[in-house]
Amino acid sequence: MTDQDLIQGLLNREEDAYRSLVDQFQVPVYNTILGLVQSEPDAEDLAQEVFIQVFRSIHQFKGEAKLSTWIYRIATTKSIDFIRSKKSKKRFAFLYRLGAPGDKEHVAIPDFHHPGVVSERKEQAAQLFQAIAQLPENQKTAFILTRLEQLPHAAVAEIMGITIPAVESLLHRGCINLKKLLDKKM
Amino acid sequence: MSIMHNQEDFFASLEGIRPAEPKPFFTSRVLNRFRKYEEESTASVLTRMGWAVTLLIILIIGNGFLLYSSSRSNDQAINKWRSTTPRWVVEYTEHPGTSVYDLPKP
């Protein structure tokens, strides 16, 4: 089924088109979200929300970009929004704990084991993902789309709405930051 | 040098990584959630329309009642005024164009 057929089917609210879209994009959407949010239940929930948003707003798709680009854009935006809301909740919880006497427990970033990593490299990958989680949003997005999703720089640029040199710069700065973060661990 | 070597190991840990797949029956779960969402939004639209229609009916009935009761109280006031006022005053008030010679004698 071509993009055009798929879009037409979605506009006609055909069950086959819905199924076909989810079947075609579930892996890239879930994989991208999982790389960004680093939690399997959250990634599953967000991936479902991405498809529901695609179904509901397909009439807003103008066809200026590829359908996959548009879907990736929704997935990354939703993931970043989720991370932001989680961070603000954590901040609020931290402030709340400051008020409570005698509890100075440090909240560490939980270990995340990506299911696709080969078993011999699981430990190193977990530390790398912990460092990725600490990167700024745009560097993290560029890194995940390039290294985890293995998308070309041009596609990443289109998804993020920036130029190819800007993507390369984000990746360069991201790698430097990752090296610094990993340095601290060693 | 050893640190650099270790860092390269970290980055190499992503090499050959397989894309993560959602749990089985993901498509069915998405479609079920979408249907539920659609049903809920349709139900909420219907509920909102129901409330709007109910409110409109209440307003129409309320207005009708106010109109009826005010016209009734006006009639009563006019009748009371008629019964307590001299006839020629009533005639002159109700037909102001009437010549004073045509009015009934007080």
GROMACS .gro file of C-alpha atoms in nm, chain A residues 8-102:
model
   95
    8GLN     CA    1  -0.693   0.801   0.139
    9GLY     CA    2  -0.796   0.493   0.338
   10LEU     CA    3  -0.747   0.675   0.667
   11LEU     CA    4  -0.950   0.970   0.540
   12ASN     CA    5  -1.227   0.724   0.444
   13ARG     CA    6  -1.198   0.570   0.793
   14GLU     CA    7  -1.125   0.223   0.654
   15GLU     CA    8  -1.032  -0.042   0.912
   16ASP     CA    9  -0.775  -0.196   0.674
   17ALA     CA   10  -0.594   0.135   0.640
   18TYR     CA   11  -0.578   0.177   1.020
   19ARG     CA   12  -0.438  -0.176   1.057
   20SER     CA   13  -0.193  -0.131   0.773
   21LEU     CA   14  -0.060   0.196   0.915
   22VAL     CA   15  -0.003   0.048   1.262
   23ASP     CA   16   0.155  -0.268   1.118
   24GLN     CA   17   0.387  -0.061   0.901
   25PHE     CA   18   0.499   0.194   1.159
   26GLN     CA   19   0.469   0.024   1.500
   27VAL     CA   20   0.834  -0.082   1.518
   28PRO     CA   21   0.997   0.251   1.421
   29VAL     CA   22   0.752   0.447   1.638
   30TYR     CA   23   0.793   0.221   1.941
   31ASN     CA   24   1.172   0.197   1.898
   32THR     CA   25   1.214   0.576   1.876
   33ILE     CA   26   0.991   0.642   2.174
   34LEU     CA   27   1.160   0.370   2.379
   35GLY     CA   28   1.502   0.522   2.306
   36LEU     CA   29   1.382   0.860   2.423
   37VAL     CA   30   1.168   0.774   2.729
   38GLN     CA   31   1.364   0.458   2.828
   39SER     CA   32   1.067   0.277   2.981
   40GLU     CA   33   0.879  -0.005   2.808
   41PRO     CA   34   0.531   0.056   2.960
   42ASP     CA   35   0.555   0.432   2.892
   43ALA     CA   36   0.679   0.367   2.537
   44GLU     CA   37   0.385   0.131   2.469
   45ASP     CA   38   0.136   0.387   2.600
   46LEU     CA   39   0.292   0.675   2.406
   47ALA     CA   40   0.314   0.469   2.085
   48GLN     CA   41  -0.060   0.397   2.111
   49GLU     CA   42  -0.125   0.769   2.162
   50VAL     CA   43   0.086   0.852   1.855
   51PHE     CA   44  -0.128   0.628   1.632
   52ILE     CA   45  -0.451   0.763   1.779
   53GLN     CA   46  -0.331   1.116   1.707
   54VAL     CA   47  -0.237   1.015   1.352
   55PHE     CA   48  -0.587   0.867   1.297
   56ARG     CA   49  -0.757   1.172   1.440
   57SER     CA   50  -0.552   1.438   1.262
   58ILE     CA   51  -0.486   1.273   0.927
   59HIS     CA   52  -0.699   1.543   0.759
   60GLN     CA   53  -0.437   1.795   0.877
   61PHE     CA   54  -0.159   1.611   0.692
   62LYS     CA   55  -0.080   1.833   0.395
   63GLY     CA   56   0.154   1.593   0.217
   64GLU     CA   57   0.443   1.842   0.224
   65ALA     CA   58   0.662   1.582   0.398
   66LYS     CA   59   0.658   1.202   0.379
   67LEU     CA   60   0.400   1.026   0.595
   68SER     CA   61   0.681   0.856   0.790
   69THR     CA   62   0.843   1.196   0.863
   70TRP     CA   63   0.513   1.329   0.996
   71ILE     CA   64   0.464   1.021   1.216
   72TYR     CA   65   0.822   1.039   1.349
   73ARG     CA   66   0.764   1.408   1.427
   74ILE     CA   67   0.451   1.326   1.630
   75ALA     CA   68   0.639   1.045   1.810
   76THR     CA   69   0.937   1.262   1.906
   77THR     CA   70   0.718   1.556   2.013
   78LYS     CA   71   0.503   1.330   2.232
   79SER     CA   72   0.811   1.170   2.388
   80ILE     CA   73   0.975   1.506   2.465
   81ASP     CA   74   0.648   1.636   2.616
   82PHE     CA   75   0.628   1.322   2.827
   83ILE     CA   76   0.988   1.360   2.949
   84ARG     CA   77   0.922   1.725   3.036
   85SER     CA   78   0.609   1.645   3.235
   86LYS     CA   79   0.790   1.362   3.414
   87LYS     CA   80   1.078   1.597   3.500
   88SER     CA   81   0.843   1.863   3.636
   89LYS     CA   82   0.664   1.598   3.846
   90LYS     CA   83   1.003   1.482   3.979
   91ARG     CA   84   1.098   1.843   4.060
   92PHE     CA   85   0.771   1.888   4.245
   93ALA     CA   86   0.826   1.563   4.435
   94PHE     CA   87   1.179   1.677   4.523
   95LEU     CA   88   1.046   2.008   4.660
   96TYR     CA   89   0.785   1.816   4.852
   97ARG     CA   90   1.054   1.589   5.000
   98LEU     CA   91   1.261   1.893   5.100
   99GLY     CA   92   0.972   1.991   5.322
  100ALA     CA   93   0.960   1.648   5.482
  101PRO     CA   94   1.219   1.618   5.761
  102GLY     CA   95   1.488   1.348   5.769
   0.00000   0.00000   0.00000
